[in-house]
Amino acid sequence: MEYILNPWPWYVSGPLIAFVMAMLLYFGKTFAMSSNLATMCSMAGAGKIIDFFKADWKEKKWNLIVILGALIGGFIAKNYLSVETNTNLNVKTIGELSELGFNNPGKSIVPDEFFGFDAISSPYGLLILIIGGILIGFGTRYAGGCTSGHAITGLSSLQKPSLVAVVGFFIGGLIMTNFILPYIL
Amino acid sequence: MKYFKFLIIGVFFGIVLFKSEAVSWYRIYEMFRFQSFHMYGIIGTAIATGVIFLQISKKQHFKNLFGLEINVPKKESGFIRYIVGGIIFGLGWALVGACPGPMYILVGAGVYSMIIVILAALLGTLIYGAVKDKLPH
């Protein structure tokens, strides 16, 4: 039980993620989480104004069920399969984040400085989350996939476009973390 | 019942990503600072297992539930959309520390402010759909 309650090591988690991909392929689908966003746009009727969303969302209902499951999985993992534990971050990371003004880096799963009540009740904090969300929604659709669709599925099937996309993910991530994040906090 | 299997896959996926800390903002930060192997280990072993599975599946002609050979759809060819779209997504990923799967897992885990990110991501998707034809792909 202890093995389950503690955070899982990377060499267990990685293969299990590949198993999720394999199961979805077995059921005739693909592992591509970001498509749920376009499906929801279609479901809400965006197809009436924007052609891109004209797809039949009922065909894609399965991906909304997967994210509903993911949400339930998050609830179960947090409440029934975990003990209170700090994220085992690099001491250097903790030092850096403390210098940037984070309290107790790694104590919770996400920093209060971004997701706490104080942060989201300030216009600036709210704006950060909104900009982040827009970048994710716009970027994944433009690139035609996210970490699951390109990094896992695309690279597992040795596709060049996915390699280009993953290089893009890393360029964007490195720019944000190293050159933008320190100045917006 | 037709959808029950997808619900179970989703639950499993949510548990795995939560327990592996891949949904942690801090883990994403650490990855982009090259201060930990953890995320590289997860993504690396996921891809390695995936490559092995798909290679064996190809050689052995594994069938899916419908009796058809297991097949990963080919991505359209192109360059600009993948690199530019990728960079834009990467900026957002590193800022909020979540991608389109973990966003929902975190809501389930009680990070309700992530709903703001989800709504904004829907808006971003809408904007893409609206300007798609004007963008280089």
PDB file of C-alpha atoms in Angstrom:
ATOM      1  CA  MET A   1       0.000   0.000   0.000  1.00  0.00           C
ATOM      2  CA  GLU A   2       2.874   2.325   0.806  1.00  0.00           C
ATOM      3  CA  TYR A   3       4.021   2.030  -2.793  1.00  0.00           C
ATOM      4  CA  ILE A   4       0.680   3.286  -3.988  1.00  0.00           C
ATOM      5  CA  LEU A   5       0.303   6.082  -1.450  1.00  0.00           C
ATOM      6  CA  ASN A   6       3.725   7.583  -2.125  1.00  0.00           C
ATOM      7  CA  PRO A   7       4.418   9.413  -5.406  1.00  0.00           C
ATOM      8  CA  TRP A   8       5.087   6.958  -8.210  1.00  0.00           C
ATOM      9  CA  PRO A   9       8.549   6.845  -9.794  1.00  0.00           C
ATOM     10  CA  TRP A  10       8.976   7.886 -13.409  1.00  0.00           C
ATOM     11  CA  TYR A  11       9.835   4.379 -14.630  1.00  0.00           C
ATOM     12  CA  VAL A  12       6.440   3.156 -13.454  1.00  0.00           C
ATOM     13  CA  SER A  13       4.436   6.142 -14.670  1.00  0.00           C
ATOM     14  CA  GLY A  14       5.895   6.383 -18.180  1.00  0.00           C
ATOM     15  CA  PRO A  15       5.010   2.825 -19.248  1.00  0.00           C
ATOM     16  CA  LEU A  16       1.529   3.210 -17.685  1.00  0.00           C
ATOM     17  CA  ILE A  17       0.948   6.288 -19.861  1.00  0.00           C
ATOM     18  CA  ALA A  18       1.961   4.213 -22.892  1.00  0.00           C
ATOM     19  CA  PHE A  19      -0.586   1.626 -21.717  1.00  0.00           C
ATOM     20  CA  VAL A  20      -3.308   4.306 -21.842  1.00  0.00           C
ATOM     21  CA  MET A  21      -2.272   5.056 -25.425  1.00  0.00           C
ATOM     22  CA  ALA A  22      -2.360   1.345 -26.320  1.00  0.00           C
ATOM     23  CA  MET A  23      -5.826   0.885 -24.770  1.00  0.00           C
ATOM     24  CA  LEU A  24      -7.258   3.824 -26.711  1.00  0.00           C
ATOM     25  CA  LEU A  25      -5.763   2.432 -29.938  1.00  0.00           C
ATOM     26  CA  TYR A  26      -7.283  -0.945 -29.133  1.00  0.00           C
ATOM     27  CA  PHE A  27     -10.688   0.700 -28.815  1.00  0.00           C
ATOM     28  CA  GLY A  28     -10.178   2.338 -32.200  1.00  0.00           C
ATOM     29  CA  LYS A  29      -9.332   5.827 -30.903  1.00  0.00           C
ATOM     30  CA  THR A  30      -6.169   7.860 -30.406  1.00  0.00           C
ATOM     31  CA  PHE A  31      -4.553   9.322 -27.313  1.00  0.00           C
ATOM     32  CA  ALA A  32      -4.938  13.053 -27.940  1.00  0.00           C
ATOM     33  CA  MET A  33      -6.227  15.020 -25.004  1.00  0.00           C
ATOM     34  CA  SER A  34      -6.382  18.476 -26.559  1.00  0.00           C
ATOM     35  CA  SER A  35      -9.121  17.442 -29.006  1.00  0.00           C
ATOM     36  CA  ASN A  36     -11.610  17.662 -26.160  1.00  0.00           C
ATOM     37  CA  LEU A  37     -11.411  21.457 -26.366  1.00  0.00           C
ATOM     38  CA  ALA A  38     -12.482  21.547 -30.018  1.00  0.00           C
ATOM     39  CA  THR A  39     -15.175  18.955 -29.281  1.00  0.00           C
ATOM     40  CA  MET A  40     -16.607  21.190 -26.551  1.00  0.00           C
ATOM     41  CA  CYS A  41     -16.581  24.173 -28.916  1.00  0.00           C
ATOM     42  CA  SER A  42     -18.540  22.100 -31.454  1.00  0.00           C
ATOM     43  CA  MET A  43     -20.926  20.911 -28.774  1.00  0.00           C
ATOM     44  CA  ALA A  44     -21.603  24.486 -27.662  1.00  0.00           C
ATOM     45  CA  GLY A  45     -22.623  25.331 -31.215  1.00  0.00           C
ATOM     46  CA  ALA A  46     -19.499  27.155 -32.428  1.00  0.00           C
ATOM     47  CA  GLY A  47     -19.962  25.405 -35.784  1.00  0.00           C
ATOM     48  CA  LYS A  48     -22.800  27.784 -36.596  1.00  0.00           C
ATOM     49  CA  ILE A  49     -20.357  30.679 -36.826  1.00  0.00           C
ATOM     50  CA  ILE A  50     -16.979  29.048 -37.413  1.00  0.00           C
ATOM     51  CA  ASP A  51     -16.664  26.262 -40.002  1.00  0.00           C
ATOM     52  CA  PHE A  52     -13.737  24.654 -38.183  1.00  0.00           C
ATOM     53  CA  PHE A  53     -16.134  23.484 -35.456  1.00  0.00           C
ATOM     54  CA  LYS A  54     -18.753  22.023 -37.778  1.00  0.00           C
ATOM     55  CA  ALA A  55     -17.626  18.486 -36.932  1.00  0.00           C
ATOM     56  CA  ASP A  56     -20.161  16.077 -35.532  1.00  0.00           C
ATOM     57  CA  TRP A  57     -19.336  16.228 -31.844  1.00  0.00           C
ATOM     58  CA  LYS A  58     -21.388  13.160 -31.030  1.00  0.00           C
ATOM     59  CA  GLU A  59     -18.750  11.119 -32.876  1.00  0.00           C
ATOM     60  CA  LYS A  60     -16.222  12.541 -30.454  1.00  0.00           C
ATOM     61  CA  LYS A  61     -18.213  12.230 -27.280  1.00  0.00           C
ATOM     62  CA  TRP A  62     -15.771   9.553 -26.156  1.00  0.00           C
ATOM     63  CA  ASN A  63     -13.019  12.121 -25.597  1.00  0.00           C
ATOM     64  CA  LEU A  64     -15.257  14.107 -23.279  1.00  0.00           C
ATOM     65  CA  ILE A  65     -15.900  10.894 -21.344  1.00  0.00           C
ATOM     66  CA  VAL A  66     -12.135  10.345 -21.065  1.00  0.00           C
ATOM     67  CA  ILE A  67     -11.609  13.796 -19.538  1.00  0.00           C
ATOM     68  CA  LEU A  68     -14.553  13.280 -17.203  1.00  0.00           C
ATOM     69  CA  GLY A  69     -12.803  10.074 -16.126  1.00  0.00           C
ATOM     70  CA  ALA A  70      -9.512  11.968 -15.748  1.00  0.00           C
ATOM     71  CA  LEU A  71     -11.241  14.454 -13.460  1.00  0.00           C
ATOM     72  CA  ILE A  72     -12.633  11.609 -11.324  1.00  0.00           C
ATOM     73  CA  GLY A  73      -9.177   9.970 -11.380  1.00  0.00           C
ATOM     74  CA  GLY A  74      -7.646  13.189 -10.024  1.00  0.00           C
ATOM     75  CA  PHE A  75     -10.224  13.207  -7.231  1.00  0.00           C
ATOM     76  CA  ILE A  76      -9.611   9.566  -6.314  1.00  0.00           C
ATOM     77  CA  ALA A  77      -5.818   9.890  -6.450  1.00  0.00           C
ATOM     78  CA  LYS A  78      -5.793  13.014  -4.295  1.00  0.00           C
ATOM     79  CA  ASN A  79      -8.302  11.885  -1.685  1.00  0.00           C
ATOM     80  CA  TYR A  80      -7.862   8.122  -1.449  1.00  0.00           C
ATOM     81  CA  LEU A  81      -4.490   7.187  -2.912  1.00  0.00           C
ATOM     82  CA  SER A  82      -2.152   9.792  -1.455  1.00  0.00           C
ATOM     83  CA  VAL A  83      -0.617  10.788   1.820  1.00  0.00           C
ATOM     84  CA  GLU A  84       0.414  14.349   2.653  1.00  0.00           C
ATOM     85  CA  THR A  85       3.814  14.693   1.084  1.00  0.00           C
ATOM     86  CA  ASN A  86       5.949  17.432  -0.385  1.00  0.00           C
ATOM     87  CA  THR A  87       6.989  17.194  -4.013  1.00  0.00           C
ATOM     88  CA  ASN A  88      10.565  15.960  -3.873  1.00  0.00           C
ATOM     89  CA  LEU A  89      12.021  18.900  -5.780  1.00  0.00           C
ATOM     90  CA  ASN A  90      15.666  19.639  -6.429  1.00  0.00           C
ATOM     91  CA  VAL A  91      17.059  21.787  -3.577  1.00  0.00           C
ATOM     92  CA  LYS A  92      18.228  24.232  -6.233  1.00  0.00           C
ATOM     93  CA  THR A  93      14.694  24.556  -7.609  1.00  0.00           C
ATOM     94  CA  ILE A  94      13.334  25.225  -4.119  1.00  0.00           C
ATOM     95  CA  GLY A  95      15.986  27.892  -3.538  1.00  0.00           C
ATOM     96  CA  GLU A  96      15.277  29.606  -6.837  1.00  0.00           C
ATOM     97  CA  LEU A  97      11.539  29.609  -6.338  1.00  0.00           C
ATOM     98  CA  SER A  98      11.899  30.965  -2.806  1.00  0.00           C
ATOM     99  CA  GLU A  99      13.990  33.797  -4.194  1.00  0.00           C
ATOM    100  CA  LEU A 100      11.270  34.493  -6.750  1.00  0.00           C
ATOM    101  CA  GLY A 101       8.859  34.886  -3.838  1.00  0.00           C
ATOM    102  CA  PHE A 102       7.185  31.484  -3.608  1.00  0.00           C
ATOM    103  CA  ASN A 103       6.243  30.297  -0.135  1.00  0.00           C
ATOM    104  CA  ASN A 104       6.991  26.614   0.530  1.00  0.00           C
ATOM    105  CA  PRO A 105       7.689  25.444  -3.027  1.00  0.00           C
ATOM    106  CA  GLY A 106       6.504  21.866  -3.508  1.00  0.00           C
ATOM    107  CA  LYS A 107       4.277  21.807  -0.437  1.00  0.00           C
ATOM    108  CA  SER A 108       1.135  21.596  -2.552  1.00  0.00           C
ATOM    109  CA  ILE A 109       0.678  20.280  -6.084  1.00  0.00           C
ATOM    110  CA  VAL A 110       0.329  23.779  -7.570  1.00  0.00           C
ATOM    111  CA  PRO A 111       1.580  27.095  -6.159  1.00  0.00           C
ATOM    112  CA  ASP A 112      -0.882  29.343  -4.324  1.00  0.00           C
ATOM    113  CA  GLU A 113       0.934  32.228  -5.972  1.00  0.00           C
ATOM    114  CA  PHE A 114      -0.855  31.222  -9.191  1.00  0.00           C
ATOM    115  CA  PHE A 115      -3.910  29.288  -8.126  1.00  0.00           C
ATOM    116  CA  GLY A 116      -4.735  30.439  -4.595  1.00  0.00           C
ATOM    117  CA  PHE A 117      -7.747  32.589  -3.791  1.00  0.00           C
ATOM    118  CA  ASP A 118      -5.667  35.771  -3.445  1.00  0.00           C
ATOM    119  CA  ALA A 119      -4.050  35.201  -6.823  1.00  0.00           C
ATOM    120  CA  ILE A 120      -7.261  34.641  -8.753  1.00  0.00           C
ATOM    121  CA  SER A 121      -9.082  37.490  -7.055  1.00  0.00           C
ATOM    122  CA  SER A 122      -6.538  40.004  -8.330  1.00  0.00           C
ATOM    123  CA  PRO A 123      -6.935  41.174 -11.951  1.00  0.00           C
ATOM    124  CA  TYR A 124      -3.243  40.494 -12.584  1.00  0.00           C
ATOM    125  CA  GLY A 125      -3.385  36.933 -11.278  1.00  0.00           C
ATOM    126  CA  LEU A 126      -6.560  36.285 -13.222  1.00  0.00           C
ATOM    127  CA  LEU A 127      -4.960  37.652 -16.381  1.00  0.00           C
ATOM    128  CA  ILE A 128      -1.997  35.276 -16.032  1.00  0.00           C
ATOM    129  CA  LEU A 129      -4.286  32.224 -15.919  1.00  0.00           C
ATOM    130  CA  ILE A 130      -6.380  33.516 -18.816  1.00  0.00           C
ATOM    131  CA  ILE A 131      -3.325  34.208 -20.986  1.00  0.00           C
ATOM    132  CA  GLY A 132      -1.914  30.779 -20.114  1.00  0.00           C
ATOM    133  CA  GLY A 133      -5.187  29.106 -21.050  1.00  0.00           C
ATOM    134  CA  ILE A 134      -5.499  30.977 -24.349  1.00  0.00           C
ATOM    135  CA  LEU A 135      -1.920  30.028 -25.284  1.00  0.00           C
ATOM    136  CA  ILE A 136      -2.675  26.370 -24.508  1.00  0.00           C
ATOM    137  CA  GLY A 137      -5.957  26.305 -26.459  1.00  0.00           C
ATOM    138  CA  PHE A 138      -4.660  28.245 -29.444  1.00  0.00           C
ATOM    139  CA  GLY A 139      -1.256  26.564 -29.552  1.00  0.00           C
ATOM    140  CA  THR A 140      -2.507  22.981 -29.311  1.00  0.00           C
ATOM    141  CA  ARG A 141      -5.035  23.448 -32.085  1.00  0.00           C
ATOM    142  CA  TYR A 142      -2.541  25.261 -34.321  1.00  0.00           C
ATOM    143  CA  ALA A 143       0.031  22.512 -33.720  1.00  0.00           C
ATOM    144  CA  GLY A 144      -2.690  19.860 -33.985  1.00  0.00           C
ATOM    145  CA  GLY A 145      -1.942  18.231 -30.652  1.00  0.00           C
ATOM    146  CA  CYS A 146      -0.384  18.481 -27.217  1.00  0.00           C
ATOM    147  CA  THR A 147       1.841  16.364 -25.013  1.00  0.00           C
ATOM    148  CA  SER A 148      -0.307  13.258 -25.481  1.00  0.00           C
ATOM    149  CA  GLY A 149      -1.027  13.588 -29.202  1.00  0.00           C
ATOM    150  CA  HIS A 150       2.415  14.693 -30.338  1.00  0.00           C
ATOM    151  CA  ALA A 151       4.986  13.843 -27.639  1.00  0.00           C
ATOM    152  CA  ILE A 152       3.592  10.422 -26.706  1.00  0.00           C
ATOM    153  CA  THR A 153       1.519   9.177 -29.651  1.00  0.00           C
ATOM    154  CA  GLY A 154       3.326  11.035 -32.442  1.00  0.00           C
ATOM    155  CA  LEU A 155       6.851  10.233 -31.294  1.00  0.00           C
ATOM    156  CA  SER A 156       5.926   6.626 -30.455  1.00  0.00           C
ATOM    157  CA  SER A 157       4.819   6.227 -34.065  1.00  0.00           C
ATOM    158  CA  LEU A 158       7.973   7.996 -35.284  1.00  0.00           C
ATOM    159  CA  GLN A 159       6.273  10.890 -37.034  1.00  0.00           C
ATOM    160  CA  LYS A 160       8.354  13.871 -38.102  1.00  0.00           C
ATOM    161  CA  PRO A 161       5.640  16.537 -37.679  1.00  0.00           C
ATOM    162  CA  SER A 162       5.307  15.489 -34.040  1.00  0.00           C
ATOM    163  CA  LEU A 163       9.041  15.841 -33.505  1.00  0.00           C
ATOM    164  CA  VAL A 164       8.842  19.403 -34.857  1.00  0.00           C
ATOM    165  CA  ALA A 165       5.888  20.110 -32.549  1.00  0.00           C
ATOM    166  CA  VAL A 166       7.688  18.698 -29.492  1.00  0.00           C
ATOM    167  CA  VAL A 167      10.769  20.802 -30.295  1.00  0.00           C
ATOM    168  CA  GLY A 168       8.349  23.745 -30.417  1.00  0.00           C
ATOM    169  CA  PHE A 169       6.846  22.793 -27.007  1.00  0.00           C
ATOM    170  CA  PHE A 170      10.319  22.845 -25.515  1.00  0.00           C
ATOM    171  CA  ILE A 171      11.368  26.116 -27.127  1.00  0.00           C
ATOM    172  CA  GLY A 172       8.185  27.742 -25.802  1.00  0.00           C
ATOM    173  CA  GLY A 173       8.551  26.168 -22.365  1.00  0.00           C
ATOM    174  CA  LEU A 174      12.203  27.131 -22.033  1.00  0.00           C
ATOM    175  CA  ILE A 175      11.472  30.731 -23.047  1.00  0.00           C
ATOM    176  CA  MET A 176       8.612  31.006 -20.556  1.00  0.00           C
ATOM    177  CA  THR A 177      10.339  29.407 -17.576  1.00  0.00           C
ATOM    178  CA  ASN A 178      13.756  30.982 -18.079  1.00  0.00           C
ATOM    179  CA  PHE A 179      13.101  34.378 -19.613  1.00  0.00           C
ATOM    180  CA  ILE A 180       9.522  35.419 -18.864  1.00  0.00           C
ATOM    181  CA  LEU A 181       8.439  33.811 -15.578  1.00  0.00           C
ATOM    182  CA  PRO A 182      11.127  35.524 -13.451  1.00  0.00           C
ATOM    183  CA  TYR A 183       9.830  38.924 -14.582  1.00  0.00           C
ATOM    184  CA  ILE A 184       6.111  38.472 -14.198  1.00  0.00           C
ATOM    185  CA  LEU A 185       6.105  37.306 -10.592  1.00  0.00           C
TER     186      LEU A 185
ATOM    187  CA  MET B   1     -21.980   0.893 -21.539  1.00  0.00           C
ATOM    188  CA  LYS B   2     -20.430   1.853 -24.851  1.00  0.00           C
ATOM    189  CA  TYR B   3     -18.710   4.730 -23.097  1.00  0.00           C
ATOM    190  CA  PHE B   4     -17.930   3.044 -19.800  1.00  0.00           C
ATOM    191  CA  LYS B   5     -14.537   1.793 -21.004  1.00  0.00           C
ATOM    192  CA  PHE B   6     -13.529   5.350 -21.869  1.00  0.00           C
ATOM    193  CA  LEU B   7     -14.530   6.498 -18.409  1.00  0.00           C
ATOM    194  CA  ILE B   8     -12.327   3.795 -16.876  1.00  0.00           C
ATOM    195  CA  ILE B   9      -9.389   4.693 -19.148  1.00  0.00           C
ATOM    196  CA  GLY B  10      -9.831   8.333 -18.107  1.00  0.00           C
ATOM    197  CA  VAL B  11      -9.904   7.461 -14.393  1.00  0.00           C
ATOM    198  CA  PHE B  12      -6.758   5.370 -14.801  1.00  0.00           C
ATOM    199  CA  PHE B  13      -5.035   8.152 -16.748  1.00  0.00           C
ATOM    200  CA  GLY B  14      -5.989  10.707 -14.080  1.00  0.00           C
ATOM    201  CA  ILE B  15      -4.634   8.531 -11.283  1.00  0.00           C
ATOM    202  CA  VAL B  16      -1.368   7.827 -13.125  1.00  0.00           C
ATOM    203  CA  LEU B  17      -0.685  11.478 -13.948  1.00  0.00           C
ATOM    204  CA  PHE B  18      -1.575  12.639 -10.448  1.00  0.00           C
ATOM    205  CA  LYS B  19       0.498   9.967  -8.720  1.00  0.00           C
ATOM    206  CA  SER B  20       3.482  10.580 -11.004  1.00  0.00           C
ATOM    207  CA  GLU B  21       3.369  14.306 -10.141  1.00  0.00           C
ATOM    208  CA  ALA B  22       3.213  15.132 -13.858  1.00  0.00           C
ATOM    209  CA  VAL B  23       0.332  17.458 -12.959  1.00  0.00           C
ATOM    210  CA  SER B  24       2.557  19.455 -10.610  1.00  0.00           C
ATOM    211  CA  TRP B  25       3.377  23.005 -11.668  1.00  0.00           C
ATOM    212  CA  TYR B  26       6.683  22.614  -9.843  1.00  0.00           C
ATOM    213  CA  ARG B  27       7.663  19.533 -11.842  1.00  0.00           C
ATOM    214  CA  ILE B  28       7.118  21.415 -15.098  1.00  0.00           C
ATOM    215  CA  TYR B  29       9.200  24.327 -13.825  1.00  0.00           C
ATOM    216  CA  GLU B  30      11.949  21.945 -12.779  1.00  0.00           C
ATOM    217  CA  MET B  31      11.900  20.258 -16.176  1.00  0.00           C
ATOM    218  CA  PHE B  32      12.339  23.517 -18.076  1.00  0.00           C
ATOM    219  CA  ARG B  33      15.190  24.498 -15.727  1.00  0.00           C
ATOM    220  CA  PHE B  34      16.872  21.106 -16.336  1.00  0.00           C
ATOM    221  CA  GLN B  35      17.008  20.580 -12.580  1.00  0.00           C
ATOM    222  CA  SER B  36      15.382  17.181 -12.444  1.00  0.00           C
ATOM    223  CA  PHE B  37      15.219  14.035 -14.510  1.00  0.00           C
ATOM    224  CA  HIS B  38      11.723  13.153 -13.297  1.00  0.00           C
ATOM    225  CA  MET B  39       9.619  14.544 -16.172  1.00  0.00           C
ATOM    226  CA  TYR B  40      12.150  13.480 -18.801  1.00  0.00           C
ATOM    227  CA  GLY B  41      12.025  10.005 -17.286  1.00  0.00           C
ATOM    228  CA  ILE B  42       8.230   9.876 -17.505  1.00  0.00           C
ATOM    229  CA  ILE B  43       8.010  11.192 -21.066  1.00  0.00           C
ATOM    230  CA  GLY B  44      11.054   9.167 -22.171  1.00  0.00           C
ATOM    231  CA  THR B  45       9.824   5.824 -20.814  1.00  0.00           C
ATOM    232  CA  ALA B  46       6.314   6.510 -22.129  1.00  0.00           C
ATOM    233  CA  ILE B  47       7.713   7.068 -25.630  1.00  0.00           C
ATOM    234  CA  ALA B  48      10.123   4.121 -25.399  1.00  0.00           C
ATOM    235  CA  THR B  49       7.311   1.775 -24.312  1.00  0.00           C
ATOM    236  CA  GLY B  50       5.072   3.250 -27.000  1.00  0.00           C
ATOM    237  CA  VAL B  51       7.674   2.720 -29.730  1.00  0.00           C
ATOM    238  CA  ILE B  52       8.190  -0.909 -28.679  1.00  0.00           C
ATOM    239  CA  PHE B  53       4.444  -1.540 -28.513  1.00  0.00           C
ATOM    240  CA  LEU B  54       3.776  -0.011 -31.933  1.00  0.00           C
ATOM    241  CA  GLN B  55       6.713  -1.818 -33.574  1.00  0.00           C
ATOM    242  CA  ILE B  56       5.606  -5.193 -32.220  1.00  0.00           C
ATOM    243  CA  SER B  57       2.002  -4.377 -33.092  1.00  0.00           C
ATOM    244  CA  LYS B  58       3.045  -3.629 -36.680  1.00  0.00           C
ATOM    245  CA  LYS B  59       5.038  -6.824 -37.070  1.00  0.00           C
ATOM    246  CA  GLN B  60       2.443  -9.030 -35.407  1.00  0.00           C
ATOM    247  CA  HIS B  61      -0.507  -7.230 -37.042  1.00  0.00           C
ATOM    248  CA  PHE B  62      -2.302  -6.586 -33.751  1.00  0.00           C
ATOM    249  CA  LYS B  63      -6.010  -6.003 -34.270  1.00  0.00           C
ATOM    250  CA  ASN B  64      -8.214  -3.525 -32.480  1.00  0.00           C
ATOM    251  CA  LEU B  65     -11.641  -4.272 -31.011  1.00  0.00           C
ATOM    252  CA  PHE B  66     -13.204  -3.956 -34.474  1.00  0.00           C
ATOM    253  CA  GLY B  67     -10.844  -6.470 -36.050  1.00  0.00           C
ATOM    254  CA  LEU B  68      -8.874  -3.823 -37.924  1.00  0.00           C
ATOM    255  CA  GLU B  69      -5.119  -3.492 -37.670  1.00  0.00           C
ATOM    256  CA  ILE B  70      -3.998  -1.068 -34.973  1.00  0.00           C
ATOM    257  CA  ASN B  71      -3.076   2.111 -36.679  1.00  0.00           C
ATOM    258  CA  VAL B  72      -1.953   5.574 -35.589  1.00  0.00           C
ATOM    259  CA  PRO B  73      -3.353   8.265 -37.889  1.00  0.00           C
ATOM    260  CA  LYS B  74      -0.668  10.084 -39.872  1.00  0.00           C
ATOM    261  CA  LYS B  75      -0.179  13.756 -39.027  1.00  0.00           C
ATOM    262  CA  GLU B  76      -0.557  16.120 -41.954  1.00  0.00           C
ATOM    263  CA  SER B  77       2.771  17.215 -43.362  1.00  0.00           C
ATOM    264  CA  GLY B  78       3.861  20.747 -42.619  1.00  0.00           C
ATOM    265  CA  PHE B  79       6.372  22.707 -40.620  1.00  0.00           C
ATOM    266  CA  ILE B  80       5.211  26.175 -39.629  1.00  0.00           C
ATOM    267  CA  ARG B  81       2.061  25.076 -37.842  1.00  0.00           C
ATOM    268  CA  TYR B  82       3.999  22.521 -35.792  1.00  0.00           C
ATOM    269  CA  ILE B  83       6.854  24.762 -34.758  1.00  0.00           C
ATOM    270  CA  VAL B  84       4.838  27.969 -34.188  1.00  0.00           C
ATOM    271  CA  GLY B  85       1.827  26.203 -32.660  1.00  0.00           C
ATOM    272  CA  GLY B  86       4.226  24.146 -30.571  1.00  0.00           C
ATOM    273  CA  ILE B  87       6.021  27.234 -29.234  1.00  0.00           C
ATOM    274  CA  ILE B  88       2.711  28.927 -28.379  1.00  0.00           C
ATOM    275  CA  PHE B  89       1.508  25.846 -26.498  1.00  0.00           C
ATOM    276  CA  GLY B  90       4.894  25.501 -24.757  1.00  0.00           C
ATOM    277  CA  LEU B  91       4.630  29.071 -23.452  1.00  0.00           C
ATOM    278  CA  GLY B  92       1.232  28.312 -21.937  1.00  0.00           C
ATOM    279  CA  TRP B  93       2.285  24.906 -20.611  1.00  0.00           C
ATOM    280  CA  ALA B  94       5.227  26.367 -18.685  1.00  0.00           C
ATOM    281  CA  LEU B  95       3.184  29.328 -17.423  1.00  0.00           C
ATOM    282  CA  VAL B  96       0.262  27.441 -15.865  1.00  0.00           C
ATOM    283  CA  GLY B  97       2.086  24.132 -15.511  1.00  0.00           C
ATOM    284  CA  ALA B  98      -0.665  22.066 -17.077  1.00  0.00           C
ATOM    285  CA  CYS B  99      -1.567  20.717 -20.480  1.00  0.00           C
ATOM    286  CA  PRO B 100      -5.016  19.749 -21.772  1.00  0.00           C
ATOM    287  CA  GLY B 101      -5.204  16.478 -19.799  1.00  0.00           C
ATOM    288  CA  PRO B 102      -3.847  17.596 -16.417  1.00  0.00           C
ATOM    289  CA  MET B 103      -6.138  20.656 -16.389  1.00  0.00           C
ATOM    290  CA  TYR B 104      -9.095  18.377 -15.688  1.00  0.00           C
ATOM    291  CA  ILE B 105      -7.188  16.069 -13.353  1.00  0.00           C
ATOM    292  CA  LEU B 106      -6.282  19.100 -11.240  1.00  0.00           C
ATOM    293  CA  VAL B 107      -9.899  20.265 -11.063  1.00  0.00           C
ATOM    294  CA  GLY B 108     -10.760  16.795  -9.751  1.00  0.00           C
ATOM    295  CA  ALA B 109      -7.926  17.095  -7.243  1.00  0.00           C
ATOM    296  CA  GLY B 110      -9.473  20.296  -5.911  1.00  0.00           C
ATOM    297  CA  VAL B 111      -7.599  22.998  -7.843  1.00  0.00           C
ATOM    298  CA  TYR B 112     -10.802  24.766  -8.853  1.00  0.00           C
ATOM    299  CA  SER B 113      -9.060  27.873 -10.195  1.00  0.00           C
ATOM    300  CA  MET B 114      -7.932  25.627 -13.064  1.00  0.00           C
ATOM    301  CA  ILE B 115     -11.484  26.040 -14.408  1.00  0.00           C
ATOM    302  CA  ILE B 116     -10.433  29.568 -15.427  1.00  0.00           C
ATOM    303  CA  VAL B 117      -7.583  28.065 -17.462  1.00  0.00           C
ATOM    304  CA  ILE B 118      -9.955  25.548 -19.087  1.00  0.00           C
ATOM    305  CA  LEU B 119     -12.402  28.294 -20.086  1.00  0.00           C
ATOM    306  CA  ALA B 120      -9.529  30.386 -21.460  1.00  0.00           C
ATOM    307  CA  ALA B 121      -8.237  27.346 -23.368  1.00  0.00           C
ATOM    308  CA  LEU B 122     -11.680  26.958 -24.938  1.00  0.00           C
ATOM    309  CA  LEU B 123     -11.490  30.612 -25.921  1.00  0.00           C
ATOM    310  CA  GLY B 124      -8.014  30.046 -27.397  1.00  0.00           C
ATOM    311  CA  THR B 125      -9.361  27.096 -29.398  1.00  0.00           C
ATOM    312  CA  LEU B 126     -12.237  29.269 -30.662  1.00  0.00           C
ATOM    313  CA  ILE B 127      -9.817  32.024 -31.688  1.00  0.00           C
ATOM    314  CA  TYR B 128      -7.749  29.482 -33.613  1.00  0.00           C
ATOM    315  CA  GLY B 129     -10.850  28.220 -35.399  1.00  0.00           C
ATOM    316  CA  ALA B 130     -11.809  31.775 -36.327  1.00  0.00           C
ATOM    317  CA  VAL B 131      -8.426  32.832 -37.722  1.00  0.00           C
ATOM    318  CA  LYS B 132      -7.261  29.435 -39.013  1.00  0.00           C
ATOM    319  CA  ASP B 133      -7.516  30.310 -42.696  1.00  0.00           C
ATOM    320  CA  LYS B 134      -5.361  33.413 -42.276  1.00  0.00           C
ATOM    321  CA  LEU B 135      -2.506  31.511 -40.622  1.00  0.00           C
ATOM    322  CA  PRO B 136       0.398  29.815 -42.400  1.00  0.00           C
ATOM    323  CA  HIS B 137       0.304  26.042 -41.860  1.00  0.00           C
TER     324      HIS B 137
END
